[in-house]
Coordinates of C-alpha atoms in Angstrom, one line a residue:
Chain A
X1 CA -26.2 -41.5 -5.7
X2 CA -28.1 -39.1 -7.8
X3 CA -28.4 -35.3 -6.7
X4 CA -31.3 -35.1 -8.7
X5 CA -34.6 -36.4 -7.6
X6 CA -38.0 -37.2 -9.9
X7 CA -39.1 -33.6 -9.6
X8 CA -36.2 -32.6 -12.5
X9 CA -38.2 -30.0 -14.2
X10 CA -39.1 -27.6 -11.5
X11 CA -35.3 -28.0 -10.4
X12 CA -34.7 -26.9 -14.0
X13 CA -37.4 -24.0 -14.1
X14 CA -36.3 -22.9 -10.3
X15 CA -32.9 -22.3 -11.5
X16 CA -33.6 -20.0 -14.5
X17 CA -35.6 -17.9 -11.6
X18 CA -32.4 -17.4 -10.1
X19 CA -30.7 -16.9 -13.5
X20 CA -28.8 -19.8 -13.3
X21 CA -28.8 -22.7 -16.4
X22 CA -28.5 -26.0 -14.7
X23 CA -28.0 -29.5 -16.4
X24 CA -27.0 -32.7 -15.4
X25 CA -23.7 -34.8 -16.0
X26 CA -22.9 -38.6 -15.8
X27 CA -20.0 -39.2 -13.7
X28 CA -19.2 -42.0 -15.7
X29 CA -20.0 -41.2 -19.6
X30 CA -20.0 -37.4 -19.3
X31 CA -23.3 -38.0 -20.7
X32 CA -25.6 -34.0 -20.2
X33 CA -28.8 -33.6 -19.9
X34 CA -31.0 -30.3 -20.2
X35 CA -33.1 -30.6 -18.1
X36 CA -31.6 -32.6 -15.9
X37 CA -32.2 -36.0 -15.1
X38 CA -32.1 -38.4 -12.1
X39 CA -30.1 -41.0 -14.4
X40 CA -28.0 -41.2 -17.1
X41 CA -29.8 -41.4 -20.8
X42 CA -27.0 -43.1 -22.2
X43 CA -25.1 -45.4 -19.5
X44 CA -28.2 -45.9 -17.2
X45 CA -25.7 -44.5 -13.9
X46 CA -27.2 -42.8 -11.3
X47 CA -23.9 -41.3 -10.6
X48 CA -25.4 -37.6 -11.6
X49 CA -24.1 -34.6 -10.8
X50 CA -25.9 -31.1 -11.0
X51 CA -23.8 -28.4 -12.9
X52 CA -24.5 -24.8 -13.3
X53 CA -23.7 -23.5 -16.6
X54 CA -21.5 -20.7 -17.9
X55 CA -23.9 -17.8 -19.7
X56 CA -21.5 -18.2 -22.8
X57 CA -22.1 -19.8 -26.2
X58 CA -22.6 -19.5 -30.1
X59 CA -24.9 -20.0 -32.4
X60 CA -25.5 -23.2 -34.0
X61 CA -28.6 -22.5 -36.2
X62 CA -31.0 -19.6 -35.7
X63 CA -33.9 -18.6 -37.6
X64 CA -36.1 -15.5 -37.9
X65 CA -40.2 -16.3 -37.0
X66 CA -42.5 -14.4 -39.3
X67 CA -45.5 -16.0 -38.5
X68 CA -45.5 -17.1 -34.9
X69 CA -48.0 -19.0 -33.0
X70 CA -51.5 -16.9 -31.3
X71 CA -49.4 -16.9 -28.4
X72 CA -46.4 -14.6 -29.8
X73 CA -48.6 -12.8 -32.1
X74 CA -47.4 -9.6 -31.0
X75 CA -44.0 -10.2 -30.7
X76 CA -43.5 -11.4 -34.7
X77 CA -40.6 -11.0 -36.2
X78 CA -37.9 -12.8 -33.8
X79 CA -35.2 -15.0 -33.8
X80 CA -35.0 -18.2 -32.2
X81 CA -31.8 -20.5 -32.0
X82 CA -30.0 -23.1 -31.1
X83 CA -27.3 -21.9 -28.5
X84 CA -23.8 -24.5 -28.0
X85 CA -22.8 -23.5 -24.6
X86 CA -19.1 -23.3 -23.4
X87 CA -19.7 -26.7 -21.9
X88 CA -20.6 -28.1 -25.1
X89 CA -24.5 -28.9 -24.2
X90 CA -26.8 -27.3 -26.2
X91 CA -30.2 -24.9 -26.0
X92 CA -32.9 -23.4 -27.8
X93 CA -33.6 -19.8 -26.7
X94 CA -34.8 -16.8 -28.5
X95 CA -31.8 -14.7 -29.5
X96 CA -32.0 -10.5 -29.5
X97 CA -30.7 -8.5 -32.7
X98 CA -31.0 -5.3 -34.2
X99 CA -30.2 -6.5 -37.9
X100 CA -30.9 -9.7 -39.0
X101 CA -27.5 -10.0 -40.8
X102 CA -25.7 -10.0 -37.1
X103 CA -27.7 -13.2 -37.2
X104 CA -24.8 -16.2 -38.1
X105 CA -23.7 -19.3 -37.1
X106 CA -20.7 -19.6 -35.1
X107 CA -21.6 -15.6 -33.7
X108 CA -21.1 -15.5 -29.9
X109 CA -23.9 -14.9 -27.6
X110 CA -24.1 -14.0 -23.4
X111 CA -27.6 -15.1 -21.6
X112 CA -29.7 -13.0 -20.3
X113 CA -32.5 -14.0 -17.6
X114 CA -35.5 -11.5 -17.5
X115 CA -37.0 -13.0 -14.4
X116 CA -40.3 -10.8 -14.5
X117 CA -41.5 -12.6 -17.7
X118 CA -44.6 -15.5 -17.0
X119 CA -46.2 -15.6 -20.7
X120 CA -42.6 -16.9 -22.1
X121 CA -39.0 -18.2 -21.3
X122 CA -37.1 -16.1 -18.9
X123 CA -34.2 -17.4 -20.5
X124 CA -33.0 -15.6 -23.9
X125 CA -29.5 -14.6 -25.5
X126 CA -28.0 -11.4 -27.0
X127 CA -25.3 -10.9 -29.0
X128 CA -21.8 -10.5 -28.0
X129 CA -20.0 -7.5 -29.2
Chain B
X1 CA -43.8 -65.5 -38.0
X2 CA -46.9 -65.2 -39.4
X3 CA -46.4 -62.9 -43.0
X4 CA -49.3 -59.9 -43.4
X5 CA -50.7 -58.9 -46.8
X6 CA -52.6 -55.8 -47.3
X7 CA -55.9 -56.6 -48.9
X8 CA -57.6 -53.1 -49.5
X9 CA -56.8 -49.7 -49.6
X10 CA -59.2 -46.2 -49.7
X11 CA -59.1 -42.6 -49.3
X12 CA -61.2 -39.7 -48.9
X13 CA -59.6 -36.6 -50.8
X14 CA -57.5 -34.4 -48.9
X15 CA -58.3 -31.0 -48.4
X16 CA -60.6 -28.2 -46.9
X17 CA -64.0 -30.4 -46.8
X18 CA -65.6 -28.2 -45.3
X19 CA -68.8 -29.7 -42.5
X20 CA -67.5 -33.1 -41.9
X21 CA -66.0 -35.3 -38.8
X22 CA -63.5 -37.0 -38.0
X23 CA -65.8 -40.6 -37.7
X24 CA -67.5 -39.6 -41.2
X25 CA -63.8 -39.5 -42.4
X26 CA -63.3 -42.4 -40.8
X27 CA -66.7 -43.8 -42.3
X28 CA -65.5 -42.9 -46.1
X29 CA -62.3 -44.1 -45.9
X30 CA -62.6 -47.4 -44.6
X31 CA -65.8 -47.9 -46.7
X32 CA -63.8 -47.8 -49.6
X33 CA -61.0 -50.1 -48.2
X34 CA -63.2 -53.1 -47.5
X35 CA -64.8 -52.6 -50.5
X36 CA -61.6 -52.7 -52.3
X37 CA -60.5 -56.0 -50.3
X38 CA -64.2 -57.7 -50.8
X39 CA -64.9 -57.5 -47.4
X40 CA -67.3 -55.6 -44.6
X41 CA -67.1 -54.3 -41.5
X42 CA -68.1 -57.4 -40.0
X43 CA -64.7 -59.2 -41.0
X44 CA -62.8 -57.3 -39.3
X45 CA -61.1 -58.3 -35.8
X46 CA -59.9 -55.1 -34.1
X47 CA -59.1 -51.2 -35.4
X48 CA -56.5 -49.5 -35.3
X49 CA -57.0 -45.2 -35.4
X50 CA -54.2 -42.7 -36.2
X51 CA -55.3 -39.0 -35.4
X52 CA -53.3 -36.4 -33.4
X53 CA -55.8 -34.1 -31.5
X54 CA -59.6 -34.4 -32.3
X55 CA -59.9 -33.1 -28.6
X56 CA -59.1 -30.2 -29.4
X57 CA -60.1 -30.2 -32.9
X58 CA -63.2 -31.3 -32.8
X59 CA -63.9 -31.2 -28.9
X60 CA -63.6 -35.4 -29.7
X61 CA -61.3 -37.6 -27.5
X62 CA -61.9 -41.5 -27.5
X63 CA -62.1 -41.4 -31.2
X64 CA -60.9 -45.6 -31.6
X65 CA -64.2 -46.4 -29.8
X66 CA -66.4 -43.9 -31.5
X67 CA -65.3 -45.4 -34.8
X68 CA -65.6 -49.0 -34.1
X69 CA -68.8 -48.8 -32.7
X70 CA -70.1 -46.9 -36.1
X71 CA -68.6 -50.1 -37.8
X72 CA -70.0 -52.7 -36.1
X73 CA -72.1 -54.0 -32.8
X74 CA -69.3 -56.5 -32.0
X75 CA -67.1 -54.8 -29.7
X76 CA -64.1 -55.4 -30.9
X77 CA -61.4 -53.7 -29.7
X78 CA -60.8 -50.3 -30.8
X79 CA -56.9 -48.7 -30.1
X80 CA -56.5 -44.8 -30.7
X81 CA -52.1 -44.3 -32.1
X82 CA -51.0 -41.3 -31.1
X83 CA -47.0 -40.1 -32.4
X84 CA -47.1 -36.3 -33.7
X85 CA -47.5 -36.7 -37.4
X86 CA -46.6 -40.4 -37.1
X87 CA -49.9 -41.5 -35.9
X88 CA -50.7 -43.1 -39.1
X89 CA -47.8 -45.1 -39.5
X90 CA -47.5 -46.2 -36.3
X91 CA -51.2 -46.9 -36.2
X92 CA -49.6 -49.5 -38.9
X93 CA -47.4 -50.8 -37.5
X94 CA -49.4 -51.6 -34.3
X95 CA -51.8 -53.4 -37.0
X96 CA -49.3 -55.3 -38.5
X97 CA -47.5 -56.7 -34.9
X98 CA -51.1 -57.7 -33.6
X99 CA -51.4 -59.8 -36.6
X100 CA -47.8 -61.1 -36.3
X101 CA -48.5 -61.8 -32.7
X102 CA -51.6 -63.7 -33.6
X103 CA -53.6 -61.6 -31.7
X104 CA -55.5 -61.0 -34.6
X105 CA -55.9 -61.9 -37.8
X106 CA -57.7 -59.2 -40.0
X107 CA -57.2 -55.6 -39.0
X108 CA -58.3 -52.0 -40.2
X109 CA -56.1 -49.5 -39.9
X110 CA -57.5 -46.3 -40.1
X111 CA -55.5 -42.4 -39.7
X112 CA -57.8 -39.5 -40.3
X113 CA -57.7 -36.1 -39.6
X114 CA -60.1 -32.8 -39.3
X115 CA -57.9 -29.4 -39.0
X116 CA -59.7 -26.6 -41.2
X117 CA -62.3 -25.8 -38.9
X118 CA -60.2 -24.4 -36.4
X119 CA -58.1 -20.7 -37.6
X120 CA -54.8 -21.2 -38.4
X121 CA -53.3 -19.9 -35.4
X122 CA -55.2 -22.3 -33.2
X123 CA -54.2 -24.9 -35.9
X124 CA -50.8 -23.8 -35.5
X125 CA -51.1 -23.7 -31.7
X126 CA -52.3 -27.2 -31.4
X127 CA -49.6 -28.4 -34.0
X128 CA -46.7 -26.7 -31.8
X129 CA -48.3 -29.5 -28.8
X130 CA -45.8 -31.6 -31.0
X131 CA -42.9 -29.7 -29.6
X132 CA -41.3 -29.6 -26.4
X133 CA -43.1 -27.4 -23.6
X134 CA -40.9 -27.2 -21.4
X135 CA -38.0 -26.6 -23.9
X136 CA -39.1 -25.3 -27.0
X137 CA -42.5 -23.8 -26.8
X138 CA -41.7 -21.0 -24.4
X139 CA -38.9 -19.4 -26.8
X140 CA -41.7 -18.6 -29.4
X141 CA -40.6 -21.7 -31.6
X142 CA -43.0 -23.1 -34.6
X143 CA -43.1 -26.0 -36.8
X144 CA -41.7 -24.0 -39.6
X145 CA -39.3 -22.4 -37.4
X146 CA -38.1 -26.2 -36.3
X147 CA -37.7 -27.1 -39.4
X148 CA -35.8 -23.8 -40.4
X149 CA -32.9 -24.3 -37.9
X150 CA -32.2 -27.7 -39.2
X151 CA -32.9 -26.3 -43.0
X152 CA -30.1 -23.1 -42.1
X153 CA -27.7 -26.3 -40.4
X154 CA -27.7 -27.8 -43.5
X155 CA -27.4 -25.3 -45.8
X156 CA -24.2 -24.0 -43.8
X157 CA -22.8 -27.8 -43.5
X158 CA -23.3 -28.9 -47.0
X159 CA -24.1 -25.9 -49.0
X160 CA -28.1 -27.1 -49.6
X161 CA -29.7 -23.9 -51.3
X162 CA -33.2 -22.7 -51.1
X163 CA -33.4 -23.2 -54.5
X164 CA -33.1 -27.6 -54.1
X165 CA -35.8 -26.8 -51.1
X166 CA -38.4 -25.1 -53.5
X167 CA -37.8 -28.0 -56.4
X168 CA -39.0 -30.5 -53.8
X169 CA -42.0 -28.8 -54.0
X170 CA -42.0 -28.3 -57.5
X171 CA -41.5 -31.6 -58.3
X172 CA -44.4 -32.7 -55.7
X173 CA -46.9 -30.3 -56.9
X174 CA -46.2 -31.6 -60.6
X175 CA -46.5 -35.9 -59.2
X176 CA -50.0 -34.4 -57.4
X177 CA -51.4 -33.5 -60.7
X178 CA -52.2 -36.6 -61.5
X179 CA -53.4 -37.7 -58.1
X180 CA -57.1 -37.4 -57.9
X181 CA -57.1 -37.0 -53.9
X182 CA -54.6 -34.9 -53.7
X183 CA -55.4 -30.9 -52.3
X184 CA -53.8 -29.0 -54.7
X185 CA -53.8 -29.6 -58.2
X186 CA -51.1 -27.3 -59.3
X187 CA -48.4 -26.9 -61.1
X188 CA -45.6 -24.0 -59.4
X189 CA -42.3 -23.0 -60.4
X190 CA -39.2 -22.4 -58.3
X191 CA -39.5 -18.5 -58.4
X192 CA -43.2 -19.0 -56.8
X193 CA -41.9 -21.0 -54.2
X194 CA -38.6 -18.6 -53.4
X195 CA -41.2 -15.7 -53.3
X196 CA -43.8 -16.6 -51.2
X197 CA -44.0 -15.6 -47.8
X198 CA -41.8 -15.9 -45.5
X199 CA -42.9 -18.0 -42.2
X200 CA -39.5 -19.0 -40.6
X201 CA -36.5 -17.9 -42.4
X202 CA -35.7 -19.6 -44.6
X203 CA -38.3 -21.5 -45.3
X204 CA -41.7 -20.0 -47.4
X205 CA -45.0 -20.8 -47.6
X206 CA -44.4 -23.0 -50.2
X207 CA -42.0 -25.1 -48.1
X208 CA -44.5 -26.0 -45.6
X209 CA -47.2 -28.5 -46.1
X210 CA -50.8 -27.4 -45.5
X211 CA -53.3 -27.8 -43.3
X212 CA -56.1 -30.3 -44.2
X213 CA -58.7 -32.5 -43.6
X214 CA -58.8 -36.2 -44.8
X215 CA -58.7 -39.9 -43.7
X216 CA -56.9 -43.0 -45.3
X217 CA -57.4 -46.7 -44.8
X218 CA -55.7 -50.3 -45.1
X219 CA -57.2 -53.4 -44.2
X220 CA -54.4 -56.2 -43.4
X221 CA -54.5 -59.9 -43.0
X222 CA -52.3 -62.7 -42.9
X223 CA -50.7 -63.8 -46.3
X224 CA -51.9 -67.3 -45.9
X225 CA -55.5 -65.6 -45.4
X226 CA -54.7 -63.0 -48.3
X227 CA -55.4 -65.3 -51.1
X228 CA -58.5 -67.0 -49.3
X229 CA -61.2 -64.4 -48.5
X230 CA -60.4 -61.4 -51.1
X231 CA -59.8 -60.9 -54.4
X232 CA -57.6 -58.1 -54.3
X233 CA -53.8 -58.4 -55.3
X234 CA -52.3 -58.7 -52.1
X235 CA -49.1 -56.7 -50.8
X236 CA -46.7 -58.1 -48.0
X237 CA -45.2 -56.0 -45.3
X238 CA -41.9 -57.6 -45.3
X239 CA -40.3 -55.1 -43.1
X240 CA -41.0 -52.3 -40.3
X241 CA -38.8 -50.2 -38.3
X242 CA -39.4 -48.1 -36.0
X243 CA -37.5 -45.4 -33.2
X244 CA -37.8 -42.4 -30.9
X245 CA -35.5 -39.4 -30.0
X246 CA -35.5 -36.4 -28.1
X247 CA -38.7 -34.3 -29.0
X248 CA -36.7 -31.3 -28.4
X249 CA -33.9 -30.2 -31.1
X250 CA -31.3 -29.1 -29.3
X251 CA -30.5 -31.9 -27.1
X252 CA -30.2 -34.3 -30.6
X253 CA -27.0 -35.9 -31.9
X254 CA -27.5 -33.7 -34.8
X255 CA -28.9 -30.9 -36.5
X256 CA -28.4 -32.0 -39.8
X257 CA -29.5 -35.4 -39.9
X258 CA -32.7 -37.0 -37.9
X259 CA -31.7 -40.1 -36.3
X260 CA -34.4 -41.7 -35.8
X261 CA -35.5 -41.7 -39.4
X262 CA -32.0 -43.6 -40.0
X263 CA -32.4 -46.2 -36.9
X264 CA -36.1 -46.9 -38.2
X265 CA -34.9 -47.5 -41.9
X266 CA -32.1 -49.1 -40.6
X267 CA -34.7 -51.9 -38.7
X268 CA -36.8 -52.5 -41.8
X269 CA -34.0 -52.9 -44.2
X270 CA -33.0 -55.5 -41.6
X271 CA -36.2 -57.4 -41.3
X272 CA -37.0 -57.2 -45.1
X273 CA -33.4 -58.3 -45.9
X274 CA -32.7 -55.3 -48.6
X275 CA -30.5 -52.5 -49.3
X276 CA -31.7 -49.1 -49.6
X277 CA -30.9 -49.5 -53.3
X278 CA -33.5 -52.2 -53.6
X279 CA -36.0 -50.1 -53.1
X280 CA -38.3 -49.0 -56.4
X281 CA -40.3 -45.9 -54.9
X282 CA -40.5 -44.6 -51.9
X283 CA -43.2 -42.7 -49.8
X284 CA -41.2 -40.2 -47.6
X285 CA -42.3 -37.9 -44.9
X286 CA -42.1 -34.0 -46.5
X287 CA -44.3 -31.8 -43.8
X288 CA -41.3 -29.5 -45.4
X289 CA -39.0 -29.4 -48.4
X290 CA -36.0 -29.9 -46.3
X291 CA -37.5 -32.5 -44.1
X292 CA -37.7 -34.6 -47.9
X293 CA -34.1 -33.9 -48.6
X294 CA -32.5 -34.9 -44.7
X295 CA -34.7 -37.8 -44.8
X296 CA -33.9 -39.2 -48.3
X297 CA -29.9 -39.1 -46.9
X298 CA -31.4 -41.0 -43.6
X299 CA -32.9 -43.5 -45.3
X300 CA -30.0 -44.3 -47.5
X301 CA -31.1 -43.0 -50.8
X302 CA -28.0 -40.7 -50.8
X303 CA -24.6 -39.4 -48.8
X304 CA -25.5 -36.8 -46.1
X305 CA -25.2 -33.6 -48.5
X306 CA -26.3 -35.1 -51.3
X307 CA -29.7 -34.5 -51.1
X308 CA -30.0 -31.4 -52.8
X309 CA -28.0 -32.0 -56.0
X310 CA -30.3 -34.9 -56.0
X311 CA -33.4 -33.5 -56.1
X312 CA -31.9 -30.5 -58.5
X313 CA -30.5 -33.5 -61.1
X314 CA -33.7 -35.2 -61.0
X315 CA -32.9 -38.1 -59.3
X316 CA -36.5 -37.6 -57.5
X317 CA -38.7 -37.4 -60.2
X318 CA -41.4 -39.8 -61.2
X319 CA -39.2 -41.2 -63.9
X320 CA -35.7 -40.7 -62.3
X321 CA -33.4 -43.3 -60.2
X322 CA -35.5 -43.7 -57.0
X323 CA -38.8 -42.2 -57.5
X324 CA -40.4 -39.9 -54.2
X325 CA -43.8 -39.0 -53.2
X326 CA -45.2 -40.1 -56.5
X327 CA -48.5 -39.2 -55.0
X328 CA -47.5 -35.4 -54.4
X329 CA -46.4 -36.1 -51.2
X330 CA -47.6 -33.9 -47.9
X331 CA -46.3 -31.2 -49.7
X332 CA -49.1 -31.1 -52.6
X333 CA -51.0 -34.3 -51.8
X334 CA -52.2 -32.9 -48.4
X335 CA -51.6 -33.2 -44.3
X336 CA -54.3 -34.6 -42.3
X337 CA -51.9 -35.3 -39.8
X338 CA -53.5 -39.0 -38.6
X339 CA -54.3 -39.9 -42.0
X340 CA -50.9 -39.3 -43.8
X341 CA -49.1 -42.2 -42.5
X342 CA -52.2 -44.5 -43.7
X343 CA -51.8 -42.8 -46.9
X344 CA -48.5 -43.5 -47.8
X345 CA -49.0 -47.1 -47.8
X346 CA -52.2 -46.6 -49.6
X347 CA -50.1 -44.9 -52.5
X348 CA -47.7 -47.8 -52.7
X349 CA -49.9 -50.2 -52.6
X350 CA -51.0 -48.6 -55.6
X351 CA -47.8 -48.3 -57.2
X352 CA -46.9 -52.5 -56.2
X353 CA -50.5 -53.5 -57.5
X354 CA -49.6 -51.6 -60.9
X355 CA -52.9 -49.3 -60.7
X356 CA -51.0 -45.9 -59.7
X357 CA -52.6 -44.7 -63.1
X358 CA -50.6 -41.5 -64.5
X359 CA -48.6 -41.5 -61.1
X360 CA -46.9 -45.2 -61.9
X361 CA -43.7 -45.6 -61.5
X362 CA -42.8 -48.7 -63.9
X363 CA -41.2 -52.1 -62.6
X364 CA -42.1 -51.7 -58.7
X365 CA -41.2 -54.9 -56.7
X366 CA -40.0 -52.7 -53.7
X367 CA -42.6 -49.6 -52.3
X368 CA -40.6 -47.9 -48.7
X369 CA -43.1 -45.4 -46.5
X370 CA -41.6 -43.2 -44.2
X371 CA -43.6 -41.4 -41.5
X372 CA -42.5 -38.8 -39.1
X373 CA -43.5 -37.4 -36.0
X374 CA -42.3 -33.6 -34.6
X375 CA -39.2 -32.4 -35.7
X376 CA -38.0 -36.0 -36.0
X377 CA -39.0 -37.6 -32.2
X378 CA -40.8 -40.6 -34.0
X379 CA -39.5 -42.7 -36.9
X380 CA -41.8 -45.4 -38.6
X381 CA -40.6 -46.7 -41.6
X382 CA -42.4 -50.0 -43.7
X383 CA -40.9 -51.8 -46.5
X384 CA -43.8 -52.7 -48.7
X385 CA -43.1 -56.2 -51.7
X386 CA -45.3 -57.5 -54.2
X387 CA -46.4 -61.4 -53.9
X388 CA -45.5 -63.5 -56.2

């Protein structure tokens, strides 16, 4: 029986509140999903389990935004990437730097959660030293 | 099943055009079509419209019904396609299975797009709708910044430079001279491209396609019908693919290679019974330079990692082994999001028909469109044939 019921996202969002990444796995195929779902994707079980996630990953791909959206005007330049977390699921966040050329793939990366933020994600990474 | 022809193409040019709508796009566009098929408006048994967001562009939802009823008093019905920048080509697609249902048996197809009269970071605003909002939106993420992660992926797994990005836009710029629609008419070298602006590292300005207004049309029929009521040199549709993915990038297979561009291409190929190698010219979905060089590996054209050297040895060109975006592509021809999907099959029905003018591509039996939506959540892909 599923732990996860149709209202998936707001578990998803809830979570992040209280600094916690949380995804879904497929007790059959392995199968994760972020967010997480009430089936599986891939094997159609509805043997899902809800996992929390370790704050630990490295970068995949990143990129540097020069010209955001009207949103994020003020904010321009940033990096945004795509985080593989010690459980092997994946994640876009933005990713904090001083110098652009700490910026690589394979770098390692801890989450950080700043909960006050509403206009954007409360979920980012840094880099690890 | 029942086999469709295309009868008649038209386009409006691409570009900023300043005070016009969406339906006068429509109007133009499909105008031109049935004129080029021998037909009216009054032939026509249901539409078919591809746009992304005149709501917010144009404050203009319900377009389909808008547009039918300009074209005629008979209430036929009227279907708005919405995929990301795949509206067009699925707006095809739907077309073509109505007709192969026999549902109906002569269609317009219509994409159409009006984006300039918006600024361009309410443009760029409604563009990121394309995007996942839960997952990708919040972090700040762009179009060009989508497209940039899987551009810095591939560059790190295969060694793609930026300068085989900026020849795909080179090498469109140059086809889109000789395209009378097309937006820019201008020829650019790779140390333009590798010094203009930087908009998500480490793709340029000149990586990105531009914003634009246009519309594109096709009217389709059954083969059997083809022959019958136009004049026109008939095309078939012999195959169409298409798939979906995750919207957001992250939770892909890969970052390096879009899926469902593969699965679509891989569909088509089936139904048209070819290879990728029987394919003459293809029509492929460039809203970036990298998006031309991932998708020519997913379609088969060449080994993952090869796309590069392949643009950089020429492979691409107008003249070279498989011919892409003879027309200039999104790149140079223009990217009225609804219409470019319309428009692609519009330019290889050219090239089939043999009246592609300076753009044609000699010996064309086989035209391939490929049509894209978001960072690679839609795939439509049509294999286009002459009739013998």
């Amino acid at each position: 029986m599923s732990q996860i019921n149709e209202k998936f996202v707001l578990l998803y969002l809830n979570n992040l509140k209280e600094k916690k990444i949380v995804y879904s796995e497929c007790q059959e195929c392995k199968q994760k999903s972020i967010p997480p779902l009430p089936h599986c994707p891939s094997c159609n079980s509805t043997a899902i389990e809800l996992k929390e996630a370790l704050h630990h990953g490295s970068i995949e791909t990143y990129t540097i935004i020069n010209i955001p959206t009207t949103r994020f005007e003020k904010e321009a330049p940033f990096a945004v990437g795509i985080i593989k977390l010690t459980e092997g699921i994946r994640i876009m966040a933005r990713i904090h730097y001083n110098d652009p050329t700490e910026l690589k793939i394979g770098a390692k990366v801890i989450a950080q959660f700043d909960t006050e933020r509403k206009d954007s994600s409360i979920l980012s990474f840094k880099l690890e030293k | 099943m029942r086999r469709v022809a295309i009868i008649g193409v038209g386009l409006t040019k691409f570009g900023n055009l300043g005070d016009i709508t969406t339906r006068e796009l429509f109007y133009e566009s499909s105008s031109k079509a049935l004129k080029d098929a021998g037909l009216s408006f009054n032939d026509i048994d249901a539409i078919y419209f591809g746009n992304l967001d005149s709501s917010r562009f144009e404050h203009q939802c319900h377009t389909a019904a808008i547009n039918a009823s300009i074209a005629t008093n008979r209430l036929i019905p009227a279907t708005r396609v919405e995929d990301a920048c795949a509206s067009g080509g699925v707006a095809v697609a739907q077309g073509f299975l109505s007709i192969v249902a026999g549902i109906h048996d002569t269609v317009l197809v219509v994409g159409a797009e009006k984006m300039t009269n918006l600024p361009t970071g309410d443009v760029t605003d409604v563009l990121a709708t394309c995007a996942d909002d839960i997952l990708e939106v919040p972090h700040g993420i762009t179009f060009p910044g989508l497209y940039a992660l899987m551009a810095r992926a591939h560059m790190n797994t295969y060694g793609t430079t930026e300068e085989q990005l900026a020849m795909v836009a080179v090498k469109n710029h140059k086809n889109a001279l000789d395209n009378p629609y097309a937006q820019f008419h201008k020829d650019i070298t790779i140390e333009k491209v590798l010094s203009s602006l930087m908009v998500a590292d480490p793709l340029k300005i000149y990586d990105c396609s531009p914003i634009s207004d246009g519309g594109a049309a096709i009217v389709l029929t059954t083969l059997e019908k083809a022959e019958k009521i136009s004049n026109a040199t008939p095309v078939e549709i012999v195959g169409i693919g298409q798939s979906s993915d995750t919207v957001d990038l992250a939770s892909r297979k890969s970052l390096t290679s879009i899926q469902a561009s593969k699965v679509a291409a891989e569909r088509a190929y089936k139904m048209a019974n070819i290879k990728p190698s029987d394919i003459d010219v293809a029509e492929v979905h460039d809203c970036f330079t990298i998006a031309e060089i991932i998708n020519t590996e997913d379609l088969g054209f060449f080994n993952p990692g090869e796309g590069g050297p392949a643009v950089e040895n020429g492979l691409t060109k107008r003249d070279g082994d498989i011919p892409i975006n003879p027309s200039g592509g999104l790149k140079a021809k223009g990217h009225p999001i609804g219409a470019s999907g319309v428009a692609q099959i519009v330019e290889l029905t050219h090239q089939i028909r043999g009246t592609a003018g300076k753009r044609q591509v000699s010996g064309v039996k086989y035209g391939l469109a490929h049509n894209m939506g978001g960072s690679g959540a839609t795939a439509v892909v049509h294999i286009l044939k002459e009739v013998n």
